[in-house]
Amino acid sequence: MAAYEPKKNSEVRIFESSDEIATDLAEYISQVSEISVKERGYFTIALSGGPLVSFLRKLCEGPYNKTLDWSKWYIFWSDERAVAKNHADSNYKLTKEGFLSKVPILSSHVYSINDNATVEDAATDYEFVIRQLVKVRTIGVSESTDCPKFDLILLGMGSDGHVASLFPNHQALELKDDWVTYITDSPQPPPERITFTLPVINSASNIAILATGVDKATAVQLAVYDSSDGPDTPASLPAWMVQPTDGKLVWFLDKVAASSLELSDGAYEHHREY
């Protein structure tokens, strides 16, 4: 297999174990947080649900639980399922139990999606909330796109290459003006979801995509490479479409998720020991 370059402004980190991913991810988030607070006075982070939340566990431990300026953190979700907050499928519930309940983030800084509204109204409401926070610059604004510029958007990736609730070949991938949209036909249950659009994701200062497991290997291979010199990439693969406008993308992969990659020398970091 030939060696290919990852897309510009992107970095690939490959780890031996999920514990090493969690350790490095905590340090990465800590650094982005410190820089954002120093430069802007705030740290805005958008999370996804699923297994990703468990990888935040090291932030709940020392030194981070004592050293991070948690009062400056503002929490958002890049996608949410249209279910009650106490429902097992709720990304909010997962994040609350696995992360938010263990760190001193102010409850007034946690912007969850309205679970009492229709999925359409919930998307409209969430975009309105974000627009208000952009106006006062709690959330930054991208000079290139006029979209919100989150300090960090943290995404998982499905075996089909979906990120947030943006699925392959879905019309939501084509939206240019909306910041938040909704879908009623998710190929994975539950069918109704709210999600950031691609322009918002790509306008972030930092994007991290986490993928583990052998079932992700094919999608990782397609998504990581620059299509100009890599394998043929379906243009509608959401993870491939994550291409920061002005920011940087970092992939956090375990060995089996990265097993189909053959990156050129210096294109990735291989983490083994700490």
mmCIF file with all atom_site columns, N, CA and C in Angstrom, residues 76-116:
data_model
loop_
_atom_site.group_PDB
_atom_site.id
_atom_site.type_symbol
_atom_site.label_atom_id
_atom_site.label_alt_id
_atom_site.label_comp_id
_atom_site.label_asym_id
_atom_site.label_entity_id
_atom_site.label_seq_id
_atom_site.pdbx_PDB_ins_code
_atom_site.Cartn_x
_atom_site.Cartn_y
_atom_site.Cartn_z
_atom_site.occupancy
_atom_site.B_iso_or_equiv
_atom_site.pdbx_formal_charge
_atom_site.auth_seq_id
_atom_site.auth_comp_id
_atom_site.auth_asym_id
_atom_site.auth_atom_id
_atom_site.pdbx_PDB_model_num
ATOM 1   N N  . PHE A 1 76  ? -21.914 22.691 25.108 1.00 0.00 ? 76  PHE A N  1
ATOM 2   C CA . PHE A 1 76  ? -22.951 22.558 24.086 1.00 0.00 ? 76  PHE A CA 1
ATOM 3   C C  . PHE A 1 76  ? -22.928 21.127 23.554 1.00 0.00 ? 76  PHE A C  1
ATOM 4   N N  . TRP A 1 77  ? -23.904 20.819 22.734 1.00 0.00 ? 77  TRP A N  1
ATOM 5   C CA . TRP A 1 77  ? -23.943 19.507 22.087 1.00 0.00 ? 77  TRP A CA 1
ATOM 6   C C  . TRP A 1 77  ? -24.002 19.689 20.580 1.00 0.00 ? 77  TRP A C  1
ATOM 7   N N  . SER A 1 78  ? -23.133 18.979 19.873 1.00 0.00 ? 78  SER A N  1
ATOM 8   C CA . SER A 1 78  ? -23.146 19.052 18.406 1.00 0.00 ? 78  SER A CA 1
ATOM 9   C C  . SER A 1 78  ? -24.325 18.284 17.833 1.00 0.00 ? 78  SER A C  1
ATOM 10  N N  . ASP A 1 79  ? -24.873 17.376 18.631 1.00 0.00 ? 79  ASP A N  1
ATOM 11  C CA . ASP A 1 79  ? -26.106 16.708 18.225 1.00 0.00 ? 79  ASP A CA 1
ATOM 12  C C  . ASP A 1 79  ? -26.798 16.140 19.456 1.00 0.00 ? 79  ASP A C  1
ATOM 13  N N  . GLU A 1 80  ? -28.085 15.921 19.308 1.00 0.00 ? 80  GLU A N  1
ATOM 14  C CA . GLU A 1 80  ? -28.876 15.368 20.397 1.00 0.00 ? 80  GLU A CA 1
ATOM 15  C C  . GLU A 1 80  ? -30.027 14.563 19.815 1.00 0.00 ? 80  GLU A C  1
ATOM 16  N N  . ARG A 1 81  ? -30.425 13.547 20.545 1.00 0.00 ? 81  ARG A N  1
ATOM 17  C CA . ARG A 1 81  ? -31.585 12.756 20.152 1.00 0.00 ? 81  ARG A CA 1
ATOM 18  C C  . ARG A 1 81  ? -32.840 13.432 20.716 1.00 0.00 ? 81  ARG A C  1
ATOM 19  N N  . ALA A 1 82  ? -33.930 13.423 19.951 1.00 0.00 ? 82  ALA A N  1
ATOM 20  C CA . ALA A 1 82  ? -35.164 14.078 20.382 1.00 0.00 ? 82  ALA A CA 1
ATOM 21  C C  . ALA A 1 82  ? -35.920 13.180 21.356 1.00 0.00 ? 82  ALA A C  1
ATOM 22  N N  . VAL A 1 83  ? -35.343 13.065 22.544 1.00 0.00 ? 83  VAL A N  1
ATOM 23  C CA . VAL A 1 83  ? -35.926 12.258 23.617 1.00 0.00 ? 83  VAL A CA 1
ATOM 24  C C  . VAL A 1 83  ? -35.833 13.073 24.907 1.00 0.00 ? 83  VAL A C  1
ATOM 25  N N  . ALA A 1 84  ? -36.537 12.624 25.924 1.00 0.00 ? 84  ALA A N  1
ATOM 26  C CA . ALA A 1 84  ? -36.480 13.311 27.213 1.00 0.00 ? 84  ALA A CA 1
ATOM 27  C C  . ALA A 1 84  ? -35.072 13.236 27.799 1.00 0.00 ? 84  ALA A C  1
ATOM 28  N N  . LYS A 1 85  ? -34.725 14.223 28.619 1.00 0.00 ? 85  LYS A N  1
ATOM 29  C CA . LYS A 1 85  ? -33.368 14.295 29.185 1.00 0.00 ? 85  LYS A CA 1
ATOM 30  C C  . LYS A 1 85  ? -33.031 13.108 30.085 1.00 0.00 ? 85  LYS A C  1
ATOM 31  N N  . ASN A 1 86  ? -34.062 12.431 30.590 1.00 0.00 ? 86  ASN A N  1
ATOM 32  C CA . ASN A 1 86  ? -33.795 11.273 31.449 1.00 0.00 ? 86  ASN A CA 1
ATOM 33  C C  . ASN A 1 86  ? -33.893 9.954  30.685 1.00 0.00 ? 86  ASN A C  1
ATOM 34  N N  . HIS A 1 87  ? -34.024 10.040 29.365 1.00 0.00 ? 87  HIS A N  1
ATOM 35  C CA . HIS A 1 87  ? -34.126 8.850  28.512 1.00 0.00 ? 87  HIS A CA 1
ATOM 36  C C  . HIS A 1 87  ? -32.739 8.244  28.294 1.00 0.00 ? 87  HIS A C  1
ATOM 37  N N  . ALA A 1 88  ? -32.684 6.941  28.181 1.00 0.00 ? 88  ALA A N  1
ATOM 38  C CA . ALA A 1 88  ? -31.396 6.254  28.009 1.00 0.00 ? 88  ALA A CA 1
ATOM 39  C C  . ALA A 1 88  ? -30.655 6.698  26.751 1.00 0.00 ? 88  ALA A C  1
ATOM 40  N N  . ASP A 1 89  ? -31.388 7.167  25.727 1.00 0.00 ? 89  ASP A N  1
ATOM 41  C CA . ASP A 1 89  ? -30.750 7.594  24.477 1.00 0.00 ? 89  ASP A CA 1
ATOM 42  C C  . ASP A 1 89  ? -30.280 9.043  24.498 1.00 0.00 ? 89  ASP A C  1
ATOM 43  N N  . SER A 1 90  ? -30.542 9.759  25.565 1.00 0.00 ? 90  SER A N  1
ATOM 44  C CA . SER A 1 90  ? -30.212 11.181 25.625 1.00 0.00 ? 90  SER A CA 1
ATOM 45  C C  . SER A 1 90  ? -28.704 11.405 25.753 1.00 0.00 ? 90  SER A C  1
ATOM 46  N N  . ASN A 1 91  ? -28.144 12.202 24.833 1.00 0.00 ? 91  ASN A N  1
ATOM 47  C CA . ASN A 1 91  ? -26.737 12.573 24.957 1.00 0.00 ? 91  ASN A CA 1
ATOM 48  C C  . ASN A 1 91  ? -26.511 13.410 26.210 1.00 0.00 ? 91  ASN A C  1
ATOM 49  N N  . TYR A 1 92  ? -27.491 14.243 26.553 1.00 0.00 ? 92  TYR A N  1
ATOM 50  C CA . TYR A 1 92  ? -27.374 15.034 27.780 1.00 0.00 ? 92  TYR A CA 1
ATOM 51  C C  . TYR A 1 92  ? -27.239 14.120 28.998 1.00 0.00 ? 92  TYR A C  1
ATOM 52  N N  . LYS A 1 93  ? -28.093 13.118 29.072 1.00 0.00 ? 93  LYS A N  1
ATOM 53  C CA . LYS A 1 93  ? -28.052 12.199 30.219 1.00 0.00 ? 93  LYS A CA 1
ATOM 54  C C  . LYS A 1 93  ? -26.693 11.506 30.312 1.00 0.00 ? 93  LYS A C  1
ATOM 55  N N  . LEU A 1 94  ? -26.193 11.020 29.177 1.00 0.00 ? 94  LEU A N  1
ATOM 56  C CA . LEU A 1 94  ? -24.883 10.359 29.149 1.00 0.00 ? 94  LEU A CA 1
ATOM 57  C C  . LEU A 1 94  ? -23.786 11.296 29.648 1.00 0.00 ? 94  LEU A C  1
ATOM 58  N N  . THR A 1 95  ? -23.829 12.534 29.159 1.00 0.00 ? 95  THR A N  1
ATOM 59  C CA . THR A 1 95  ? -22.790 13.498 29.513 1.00 0.00 ? 95  THR A CA 1
ATOM 60  C C  . THR A 1 95  ? -22.910 13.928 30.966 1.00 0.00 ? 95  THR A C  1
ATOM 61  N N  . LYS A 1 96  ? -24.132 14.100 31.427 1.00 0.00 ? 96  LYS A N  1
ATOM 62  C CA . LYS A 1 96  ? -24.364 14.491 32.825 1.00 0.00 ? 96  LYS A CA 1
ATOM 63  C C  . LYS A 1 96  ? -23.813 13.428 33.774 1.00 0.00 ? 96  LYS A C  1
ATOM 64  N N  . GLU A 1 97  ? -24.162 12.170 33.505 1.00 0.00 ? 97  GLU A N  1
ATOM 65  C CA . GLU A 1 97  ? -23.745 11.090 34.402 1.00 0.00 ? 97  GLU A CA 1
ATOM 66  C C  . GLU A 1 97  ? -22.255 10.791 34.307 1.00 0.00 ? 97  GLU A C  1
ATOM 67  N N  . GLY A 1 98  ? -21.704 10.867 33.092 1.00 0.00 ? 98  GLY A N  1
ATOM 68  C CA . GLY A 1 98  ? -20.313 10.460 32.904 1.00 0.00 ? 98  GLY A CA 1
ATOM 69  C C  . GLY A 1 98  ? -19.288 11.558 33.059 1.00 0.00 ? 98  GLY A C  1
ATOM 70  N N  . PHE A 1 99  ? -19.752 12.830 33.030 1.00 0.00 ? 99  PHE A N  1
ATOM 71  C CA . PHE A 1 99  ? -18.779 13.925 33.038 1.00 0.00 ? 99  PHE A CA 1
ATOM 72  C C  . PHE A 1 99  ? -19.237 15.132 33.871 1.00 0.00 ? 99  PHE A C  1
ATOM 73  N N  . LEU A 1 100 ? -20.373 15.712 33.503 1.00 0.00 ? 100 LEU A N  1
ATOM 74  C CA . LEU A 1 100 ? -20.768 16.981 34.110 1.00 0.00 ? 100 LEU A CA 1
ATOM 75  C C  . LEU A 1 100 ? -20.985 16.877 35.614 1.00 0.00 ? 100 LEU A C  1
ATOM 76  N N  . SER A 1 101 ? -21.479 15.735 36.097 1.00 0.00 ? 101 SER A N  1
ATOM 77  C CA . SER A 1 101 ? -21.733 15.576 37.531 1.00 0.00 ? 101 SER A CA 1
ATOM 78  C C  . SER A 1 101 ? -20.439 15.433 38.335 1.00 0.00 ? 101 SER A C  1
ATOM 79  N N  . LYS A 1 102 ? -19.311 15.300 37.634 1.00 0.00 ? 102 LYS A N  1
ATOM 80  C CA . LYS A 1 102 ? -18.039 15.035 38.313 1.00 0.00 ? 102 LYS A CA 1
ATOM 81  C C  . LYS A 1 102 ? -17.067 16.207 38.268 1.00 0.00 ? 102 LYS A C  1
ATOM 82  N N  . VAL A 1 103 ? -17.472 17.289 37.600 1.00 0.00 ? 103 VAL A N  1
ATOM 83  C CA . VAL A 1 103 ? -16.598 18.468 37.501 1.00 0.00 ? 103 VAL A CA 1
ATOM 84  C C  . VAL A 1 103 ? -17.423 19.718 37.833 1.00 0.00 ? 103 VAL A C  1
ATOM 85  N N  . PRO A 1 104 ? -16.763 20.801 38.310 1.00 0.00 ? 104 PRO A N  1
ATOM 86  C CA . PRO A 1 104 ? -17.504 21.984 38.787 1.00 0.00 ? 104 PRO A CA 1
ATOM 87  C C  . PRO A 1 104 ? -17.844 22.992 37.689 1.00 0.00 ? 104 PRO A C  1
ATOM 88  N N  . ILE A 1 105 ? -18.467 22.539 36.609 1.00 0.00 ? 105 ILE A N  1
ATOM 89  C CA . ILE A 1 105 ? -18.935 23.451 35.569 1.00 0.00 ? 105 ILE A CA 1
ATOM 90  C C  . ILE A 1 105 ? -20.263 24.061 36.025 1.00 0.00 ? 105 ILE A C  1
ATOM 91  N N  . LEU A 1 106 ? -20.408 25.361 35.855 1.00 0.00 ? 106 LEU A N  1
ATOM 92  C CA . LEU A 1 106 ? -21.626 26.043 36.296 1.00 0.00 ? 106 LEU A CA 1
ATOM 93  C C  . LEU A 1 106 ? -22.821 25.548 35.487 1.00 0.00 ? 106 LEU A C  1
ATOM 94  N N  . SER A 1 107 ? -23.911 25.243 36.175 1.00 0.00 ? 107 SER A N  1
ATOM 95  C CA . SER A 1 107 ? -25.089 24.733 35.469 1.00 0.00 ? 107 SER A CA 1
ATOM 96  C C  . SER A 1 107 ? -25.633 25.758 34.480 1.00 0.00 ? 107 SER A C  1
ATOM 97  N N  . SER A 1 108 ? -25.424 27.042 34.763 1.00 0.00 ? 108 SER A N  1
ATOM 98  C CA . SER A 1 108 ? -25.890 28.098 33.848 1.00 0.00 ? 108 SER A CA 1
ATOM 99  C C  . SER A 1 108 ? -25.054 28.166 32.573 1.00 0.00 ? 108 SER A C  1
ATOM 100 N N  . HIS A 1 109 ? -23.939 27.458 32.557 1.00 0.00 ? 109 HIS A N  1
ATOM 101 C CA . HIS A 1 109 ? -23.071 27.416 31.380 1.00 0.00 ? 109 HIS A CA 1
ATOM 102 C C  . HIS A 1 109 ? -23.284 26.139 30.560 1.00 0.00 ? 109 HIS A C  1
ATOM 103 N N  . VAL A 1 110 ? -24.294 25.365 30.913 1.00 0.00 ? 110 VAL A N  1
ATOM 104 C CA . VAL A 1 110 ? -24.576 24.108 30.199 1.00 0.00 ? 110 VAL A CA 1
ATOM 105 C C  . VAL A 1 110 ? -25.823 24.329 29.339 1.00 0.00 ? 110 VAL A C  1
ATOM 106 N N  . TYR A 1 111 ? -25.622 24.324 28.038 1.00 0.00 ? 111 TYR A N  1
ATOM 107 C CA . TYR A 1 111 ? -26.704 24.644 27.102 1.00 0.00 ? 111 TYR A CA 1
ATOM 108 C C  . TYR A 1 111 ? -27.197 23.372 26.432 1.00 0.00 ? 111 TYR A C  1
ATOM 109 N N  . SER A 1 112 ? -28.184 22.775 27.071 1.00 0.00 ? 112 SER A N  1
ATOM 110 C CA . SER A 1 112 ? -28.763 21.553 26.519 1.00 0.00 ? 112 SER A CA 1
ATOM 111 C C  . SER A 1 112 ? -29.901 21.904 25.567 1.00 0.00 ? 112 SER A C  1
ATOM 112 N N  . ILE A 1 113 ? -30.293 20.932 24.788 1.00 0.00 ? 113 ILE A N  1
ATOM 113 C CA . ILE A 1 113 ? -31.330 21.125 23.785 1.00 0.00 ? 113 ILE A CA 1
ATOM 114 C C  . ILE A 1 113 ? -32.702 20.901 24.431 1.00 0.00 ? 113 ILE A C  1
ATOM 115 N N  . ASN A 1 114 ? -33.665 21.734 24.086 1.00 0.00 ? 114 ASN A N  1
ATOM 116 C CA . ASN A 1 114 ? -35.010 21.687 24.665 1.00 0.00 ? 114 ASN A CA 1
ATOM 117 C C  . ASN A 1 114 ? -35.680 20.348 24.343 1.00 0.00 ? 114 ASN A C  1
ATOM 118 N N  . ASP A 1 115 ? -35.970 19.583 25.384 1.00 0.00 ? 115 ASP A N  1
ATOM 119 C CA . ASP A 1 115 ? -36.587 18.269 25.169 1.00 0.00 ? 115 ASP A CA 1
ATOM 120 C C  . ASP A 1 115 ? -38.109 18.310 25.294 1.00 0.00 ? 115 ASP A C  1
ATOM 121 N N  . ASN A 1 116 ? -38.656 19.520 25.455 1.00 0.00 ? 116 ASN A N  1
ATOM 122 C CA . ASN A 1 116 ? -40.111 19.663 25.539 1.00 0.00 ? 116 ASN A CA 1
ATOM 123 C C  . ASN A 1 116 ? -40.716 20.177 24.237 1.00 0.00 ? 116 ASN A C  1
#
